[in-house]
Amino acid sequence: MQRQIISGYLALALVGCSVGPDYKAPMISLSERFEGGSSTEIGQVNQRRWWRDLNDRQLDILVERGLSRNLSLQSALAAVRVAQGRLAASGAANQQNSSLSASQTRQEPKIGPATTMQSATVNATYVLDLFGGLHRGQQQARAGLQAAEYDVGTARLAYLSTLVGTYIDMRYAQESLELTRQAIKSQQELRKIVQDEFDVGAVAELQVAQAQAALDQVIAQLPDLESKFEASVFGIATLLAEPAGPLLKTLQRGAPQPLARTRPAIGVPAELLRNRPDILAAERSYAAAIAGVGVSEAALYPSLALSGTISTSTAANTFAFGPAFSLPIFNQQSLRGNRQAAIATAEQAEIAWRSTVLSAAQDVQTAQSALSASMRQVARLRAVVDSNRRVLELTKSAYEQGASPLTDFINATQSVTQSRMALAGALQQAASNWLSLQVASGSGWAVER
């Protein structure tokens, strides 16, 4: 009877039975296209270096340096190595085990000749994967490795978003500083004109005070803007894991605010399933959880191992071989609890995948809408700047002819500065929304450096 049982399990091992559910890719219903978008697909974008569309060589250099140095990316890559180790230790690696031991002892009694005893033992065990527990474990480890690899892509996208976003903020702060310095120069020229007129008795002291107050108000804005610029540079230095001093000197040279000339294609919602690394990682985590159900279910069933031992010694040689049968009887409640927990974990993983997909679609839709609005705002503010410049020209001419008061001249000068500052802010927002749309569509996550 015992031989029949063992023969039955050996047959199962040869068939390769694996208990637990087989993995099936999760499904979700998505719209055919984004609101305001087209039905044209964009294909694979994971290798696209989208930041180069900003036409900023300094930014390109910083991104290349950062991708090879960032600590968050290094941590994610270390997690991949951990997953690789787990995969190497799973499956067939758990089926076989062997050891070799040897010893030598020498006895030298006071009476009689000395004797030397030598022995060596070889042990070998092979576990039959009767119900596929080891196979499911290898599936789980492989899916976990793939999820970790996609997590690197998610970390890389997050890093690119932070680095490029901080660079955009830095250039905005720098542009604001430049506009403020230009405004100071204009107010100083105005202050001199009024002072000269006061010296010859053409205007009252009140007008001199008004011009000085306007100048002081602009000068007072400098410290805050300088602090914001330096804070952005320090943030970039941290992202690059390098000292801030040399970088500060480099970035102080100035450059135009980055803004792409073309709008990125967003494709269709279904493409997010293959382009977003967080979705891909969530799908692989779900696959790992499904395999985990098989691991926990296989633990409910008997296990069979074949063991052999060969020993040799000075006295005699021995050999032993036989099966070892294990039946989990007294811990069934615990094992069934583990299986139930594994099923719940798989359900959680599927829900997490669905949530990630829906959030990704929302990210794209929101970023696209925000980019469209910000580009319209940029166009309108350009027109406002042109109008305010025309008003300033007319007001200055009227003031010089005595047909307009000084306050109108001051207000017109301030309006030009304010509208130019507003335009700089709109350009920053447009670049940030453009960046968000690139990240939301999963573009560039596989670029290593």
XYZ file of C-alpha atoms in Angstrom:
449
model
C 0.000 0.000 0.000
C 2.800 2.419 0.932
C 4.511 1.731 -2.395
C 1.281 2.531 -4.241
C 0.969 5.907 -2.461
C 4.564 6.838 -3.228
C 4.147 5.706 -6.841
C 1.056 7.899 -7.141
C 2.893 10.989 -5.937
C 5.806 10.207 -8.229
C 3.353 10.143 -11.128
C 1.972 13.537 -10.070
C 5.497 14.932 -9.965
C 6.165 13.730 -13.491
C 2.906 15.259 -14.738
C 3.904 18.590 -13.197
C 0.655 19.428 -11.378
C 0.509 22.987 -10.021
C -2.337 23.810 -7.671
C -3.773 27.280 -7.327
C -5.172 29.629 -9.971
C -3.295 30.265 -13.198
C -2.597 33.911 -13.886
C -4.856 35.836 -16.248
C -4.165 39.465 -17.090
C -6.678 41.795 -15.401
C -9.143 43.699 -17.570
C -10.600 47.182 -17.250
C -12.908 49.296 -19.383
C -11.407 52.546 -20.683
C -12.703 55.202 -23.048
C -11.518 55.090 -26.653
C -9.820 58.476 -26.378
C -9.147 61.256 -23.917
C -11.503 64.211 -23.765
C -10.231 66.714 -26.295
C -7.730 64.184 -27.650
C -7.584 62.031 -30.761
C -7.771 58.301 -31.404
C -4.215 58.229 -32.778
C -1.828 55.955 -30.881
C 1.644 57.132 -29.880
C 3.256 53.695 -29.495
C 6.119 52.976 -27.117
C 7.466 56.146 -25.499
C 9.539 54.697 -22.653
C 12.836 55.555 -24.380
C 11.836 59.047 -25.464
C 14.095 61.853 -24.127
C 11.284 64.387 -24.009
C 13.223 66.981 -21.982
C 15.308 67.692 -25.073
C 12.217 69.272 -26.635
C 12.771 72.194 -24.246
C 15.901 73.071 -26.264
C 17.977 73.778 -23.161
C 21.476 72.307 -23.339
C 22.155 73.040 -19.671
C 19.083 71.049 -18.672
C 20.173 68.137 -20.889
C 23.538 68.054 -19.105
C 21.920 68.099 -15.664
C 19.536 65.272 -16.554
C 22.360 63.088 -17.861
C 24.362 63.644 -14.681
C 21.393 63.114 -12.437
C 20.240 59.829 -13.945
C 23.590 58.258 -13.093
C 23.908 59.691 -9.568
C 20.516 60.026 -7.901
C 20.198 58.135 -4.624
C 16.510 57.292 -5.100
C 17.313 55.548 -8.367
C 20.211 53.711 -6.754
C 17.861 52.504 -4.016
C 15.345 51.257 -6.596
C 18.118 49.434 -8.451
C 19.196 47.820 -5.174
C 15.628 46.552 -4.766
C 15.967 44.914 -8.189
C 19.099 43.115 -7.032
C 17.203 41.881 -3.974
C 14.457 40.521 -6.242
C 17.069 38.883 -8.475
C 18.480 37.108 -5.439
C 15.032 35.868 -4.448
C 14.448 34.529 -7.933
C 17.798 32.735 -7.902
C 16.860 31.120 -4.588
C 13.430 29.946 -5.779
C 12.187 27.042 -7.858
C 14.761 24.380 -8.683
C 17.209 25.873 -6.197
C 14.901 24.708 -3.389
C 14.442 21.229 -4.798
C 17.920 19.922 -4.206
C 20.305 20.085 -1.328
C 23.616 18.347 -0.790
C 26.442 18.481 1.694
C 29.855 16.949 2.184
C 31.571 16.454 5.503
C 34.916 14.858 6.320
C 36.899 14.316 9.485
C 40.131 12.802 10.691
C 41.044 11.920 14.264
C 44.278 10.521 15.606
C 44.610 8.705 18.909
C 47.962 8.144 20.596
C 47.428 5.990 23.721
C 50.177 5.644 26.322
C 50.261 1.948 25.646
C 50.017 0.575 22.136
C 50.385 2.027 18.664
C 48.757 5.258 17.495
C 45.642 4.991 15.304
C 44.141 7.353 12.758
C 40.402 7.335 11.980
C 39.172 8.954 8.759
C 35.572 9.390 7.610
C 33.618 11.196 4.908
C 29.872 11.574 4.381
C 27.903 12.809 1.388
C 24.226 13.713 1.886
C 21.846 14.546 -0.964
C 18.149 15.403 -0.913
C 15.788 16.039 -3.795
C 12.325 17.429 -3.093
C 9.658 16.400 -5.573
C 7.460 19.358 -6.515
C 4.300 17.260 -6.339
C 1.769 20.096 -6.297
C 3.765 22.851 -7.928
C 4.541 24.842 -4.802
C 8.137 25.399 -5.861
C 7.049 26.215 -9.405
C 4.531 28.759 -8.113
C 7.214 30.174 -5.858
C 9.459 30.705 -8.848
C 6.598 32.387 -10.710
C 6.059 34.632 -7.712
C 9.739 35.561 -7.511
C 9.976 36.234 -11.249
C 6.910 38.486 -11.191
C 8.320 40.242 -8.139
C 11.552 40.889 -10.017
C 9.655 42.322 -12.970
C 7.645 44.562 -10.637
C 10.878 45.802 -9.058
C 12.281 46.588 -12.506
C 9.189 48.622 -13.349
C 9.467 50.341 -9.972
C 12.850 51.607 -11.153
C 11.043 53.177 -14.101
C 8.538 54.798 -11.753
C 11.365 56.151 -9.612
C 13.147 57.420 -12.721
C 10.027 59.260 -13.904
C 9.514 60.773 -10.456
C 13.125 61.902 -10.441
C 12.868 63.442 -13.907
C 9.695 65.220 -12.866
C 11.356 66.671 -9.777
C 14.617 67.640 -11.490
C 13.056 69.228 -14.574
C 10.339 70.858 -12.472
C 12.913 72.380 -10.131
C 14.899 73.607 -13.128
C 11.770 75.268 -14.548
C 11.159 76.965 -11.187
C 14.793 78.066 -11.034
C 14.669 79.702 -14.462
C 11.400 81.420 -13.506
C 12.985 82.830 -10.347
C 15.952 83.941 -12.428
C 13.702 85.637 -14.989
C 11.792 87.346 -12.182
C 15.092 88.633 -10.811
C 16.087 89.980 -14.216
C 12.723 91.678 -14.717
C 12.964 93.211 -11.258
C 16.449 94.528 -11.963
C 15.187 96.041 -15.216
C 12.304 97.609 -13.309
C 14.764 99.058 -10.793
C 16.775 100.566 -13.624
C 13.633 102.107 -15.131
C 12.532 103.483 -11.764
C 15.999 104.912 -11.154
C 15.877 106.705 -14.499
C 12.433 108.025 -13.649
C 13.643 109.113 -10.221
C 16.508 111.035 -11.852
C 14.172 112.771 -14.309
C 11.899 113.893 -11.494
C 14.842 114.982 -9.342
C 16.263 117.067 -12.204
C 12.889 118.722 -12.704
C 12.598 119.372 -8.991
C 16.042 120.983 -8.953
C 14.894 123.561 -11.504
C 11.576 124.065 -9.758
C 9.455 122.341 -12.389
C 7.827 119.837 -9.995
C 6.984 119.681 -6.317
C 8.810 117.635 -3.674
C 5.780 115.326 -3.491
C 6.539 114.000 -6.949
C 10.139 113.272 -5.950
C 8.875 111.336 -2.940
C 6.443 109.396 -5.139
C 9.219 108.398 -7.536
C 11.453 107.348 -4.644
C 8.679 105.284 -3.053
C 8.080 103.466 -6.333
C 11.814 102.718 -6.597
C 12.044 101.461 -3.012
C 9.050 99.200 -3.527
C 10.720 97.423 -6.442
C 14.084 97.125 -4.670
C 12.348 95.477 -1.695
C 11.371 92.527 -3.903
C 14.968 91.490 -4.635
C 15.851 89.516 -1.450
C 12.859 87.187 -1.735
C 13.510 86.504 -5.417
C 17.206 85.884 -4.795
C 16.305 83.436 -2.029
C 13.906 81.526 -4.309
C 16.525 81.285 -7.043
C 19.188 79.966 -4.682
C 16.741 77.527 -3.071
C 15.993 76.040 -6.491
C 19.704 75.701 -7.259
C 20.286 74.003 -3.894
C 17.437 71.614 -4.687
C 19.007 70.726 -8.033
C 22.377 70.169 -6.338
C 20.738 67.746 -3.896
C 19.095 65.864 -6.764
C 22.488 65.602 -8.461
C 24.223 64.605 -5.195
C 26.916 67.231 -5.708
C 28.075 70.471 -4.012
C 25.908 73.521 -4.625
C 28.715 76.078 -4.988
C 30.013 75.221 -8.477
C 26.476 74.617 -9.737
C 25.339 78.011 -8.451
C 28.084 79.743 -10.415
C 27.141 77.840 -13.565
C 23.411 78.536 -13.353
C 23.856 82.208 -12.467
C 24.885 82.814 -16.078
C 21.236 82.782 -17.008
C 19.171 81.319 -19.841
C 15.656 81.803 -21.249
C 12.741 80.136 -19.525
C 12.277 76.635 -20.980
C 9.152 76.083 -23.038
C 8.506 73.433 -25.672
C 7.373 74.661 -29.058
C 5.157 71.645 -29.704
C 2.507 69.951 -27.620
C 3.142 66.276 -26.818
C 0.877 63.614 -28.286
C -1.015 61.754 -25.572
C -2.291 58.715 -27.475
C -5.291 56.761 -26.229
C -6.097 55.575 -22.670
C -5.401 51.906 -23.459
C -1.765 52.742 -24.226
C -1.214 53.662 -20.597
C -1.359 49.940 -19.790
C 1.971 49.441 -21.561
C 3.539 52.891 -21.202
C 3.117 53.691 -17.507
C 5.689 51.873 -15.322
C 3.510 52.126 -12.212
C 0.701 50.307 -14.037
C 3.110 47.661 -15.301
C 4.526 47.223 -11.784
C 1.030 46.907 -10.306
C 0.132 44.267 -12.898
C 3.273 42.262 -12.085
C 2.566 42.576 -8.359
C -0.866 41.120 -9.046
C 0.744 38.244 -10.955
C 3.070 37.628 -8.011
C 0.107 37.606 -5.635
C -1.751 35.069 -7.804
C 1.315 32.823 -7.757
C 1.444 33.288 -3.987
C -2.010 31.704 -3.751
C -0.584 28.599 -5.428
C 2.342 28.540 -2.999
C 0.036 28.664 0.017
C -2.310 26.064 -1.468
C 0.518 23.638 -2.241
C 1.528 23.821 1.420
C -1.803 22.152 2.301
C -0.773 18.930 0.566
C 1.813 16.235 1.305
C 5.444 16.556 0.307
C 7.887 13.896 -0.769
C 11.657 14.017 -0.767
C 14.243 11.492 -1.868
C 17.341 11.348 0.317
C 20.579 9.452 0.067
C 23.705 9.173 2.183
C 27.087 7.664 1.396
C 29.553 7.287 4.238
C 33.055 5.940 4.160
C 35.385 5.496 7.075
C 38.414 3.555 8.123
C 36.180 0.985 9.744
C 33.436 0.510 7.128
C 31.533 1.948 4.170
C 27.748 2.494 4.294
C 25.047 3.547 1.871
C 21.456 4.627 2.519
C 18.639 5.780 0.214
C 14.923 6.255 0.657
C 11.911 8.545 0.433
C 10.755 10.941 3.147
C 7.007 11.532 3.181
C 5.503 14.498 5.055
C 1.789 15.046 5.582
C 0.644 18.375 7.142
C -2.111 17.187 9.473
C -1.927 19.140 12.699
C -1.286 22.599 11.206
C -4.043 22.571 8.605
C -5.884 25.481 10.234
C -2.797 27.663 10.055
C -2.082 26.655 6.462
C -5.662 27.343 5.394
C -5.429 30.732 7.065
C -2.306 31.448 5.039
C -4.143 30.471 1.870
C -7.060 32.747 2.706
C -4.641 35.606 3.372
C -2.937 34.956 0.031
C -6.288 35.114 -1.777
C -7.093 38.419 -0.069
C -3.647 39.743 -1.000
C -4.328 38.891 -4.648
C -7.674 40.684 -4.470
C -5.944 43.739 -3.015
C -3.337 43.643 -5.777
C -6.009 43.592 -8.478
C -7.828 46.514 -6.859
C -4.527 48.406 -6.625
C -3.934 47.786 -10.336
C -7.375 49.105 -11.260
C -6.894 52.150 -9.066
C -3.499 52.836 -10.639
C -4.959 52.641 -14.150
C -7.811 55.025 -13.361
C -5.473 57.467 -11.610
C -3.122 57.389 -14.595
C -5.946 58.215 -17.000
C -6.982 61.086 -14.741
C -3.380 62.344 -14.618
C -3.216 62.557 -18.409
C -6.618 64.185 -18.744
C -5.866 66.752 -16.035
C -2.405 67.590 -17.385
C -3.733 67.970 -20.927
C -6.487 70.323 -19.802
C -4.084 72.357 -17.662
C -1.581 72.660 -20.515
C -4.250 73.911 -22.919
C -5.403 76.520 -20.403
C -1.877 77.687 -19.602
C -0.974 78.058 -23.282
C -4.044 80.243 -23.797
C -2.987 82.268 -20.779
C 0.509 82.764 -22.230
C -0.943 84.055 -25.503
C -3.235 86.499 -23.714
C -0.505 87.811 -21.433
C 1.788 88.414 -24.397
C -0.925 90.685 -25.770
C -1.248 92.391 -22.370
C 2.502 93.082 -22.276
C 2.376 94.619 -25.752
C -0.590 96.792 -24.769
C 1.063 97.985 -21.553
C 4.248 98.854 -23.411
C 2.219 100.994 -25.819
C 0.478 102.695 -22.893
C 3.868 103.406 -21.304
C 5.157 105.013 -24.493
C 2.109 107.275 -24.724
C 2.151 108.119 -21.024
C 5.843 108.977 -21.071
C 5.324 111.267 -24.056
C 2.337 112.923 -22.388
C 4.258 113.393 -19.134
C 7.219 114.974 -20.918
C 4.811 117.400 -22.605
C 3.140 118.194 -19.301
C -0.159 116.637 -20.372
C -0.092 113.762 -17.864
C 0.743 113.630 -14.141
C 3.740 111.751 -12.736
C 1.492 109.161 -11.092
C 0.249 108.031 -14.509
C 3.846 107.585 -15.664
C 4.704 105.586 -12.529
C 1.571 103.434 -12.866
C 2.270 102.738 -16.539
C 5.847 101.708 -15.725
C 4.636 99.383 -12.963
C 1.971 97.892 -15.236
C 4.607 96.876 -17.765
C 6.690 95.232 -15.048
C 3.679 93.468 -13.539
C 2.446 92.146 -16.876
C 5.918 90.871 -17.771
C 6.133 89.154 -14.372
C 2.707 87.616 -14.965
C 3.861 86.382 -18.370
C 6.947 84.805 -16.794
C 4.683 83.050 -14.290
C 2.430 81.811 -17.087
C 5.436 80.475 -18.990
C 6.544 78.640 -15.852
C 3.075 77.139 -15.413
C 2.873 76.118 -19.069
C 6.270 74.397 -18.881
C 5.247 72.654 -15.645
C 1.986 71.429 -17.198
C 3.888 70.246 -20.273
C 6.211 68.335 -17.957
C 3.268 66.818 -16.074
C 1.740 65.594 -19.328
C 4.995 63.913 -20.366
C 5.259 62.141 -17.017
C 1.563 61.224 -16.959
C 1.849 59.511 -20.350
C 4.809 57.411 -19.115
C 7.308 58.946 -21.504
C 11.021 58.371 -20.922
C 10.894 56.005 -17.936
C 13.337 53.493 -19.472
C 16.052 56.058 -20.300
C 18.993 55.181 -18.061
C 21.259 58.172 -18.752
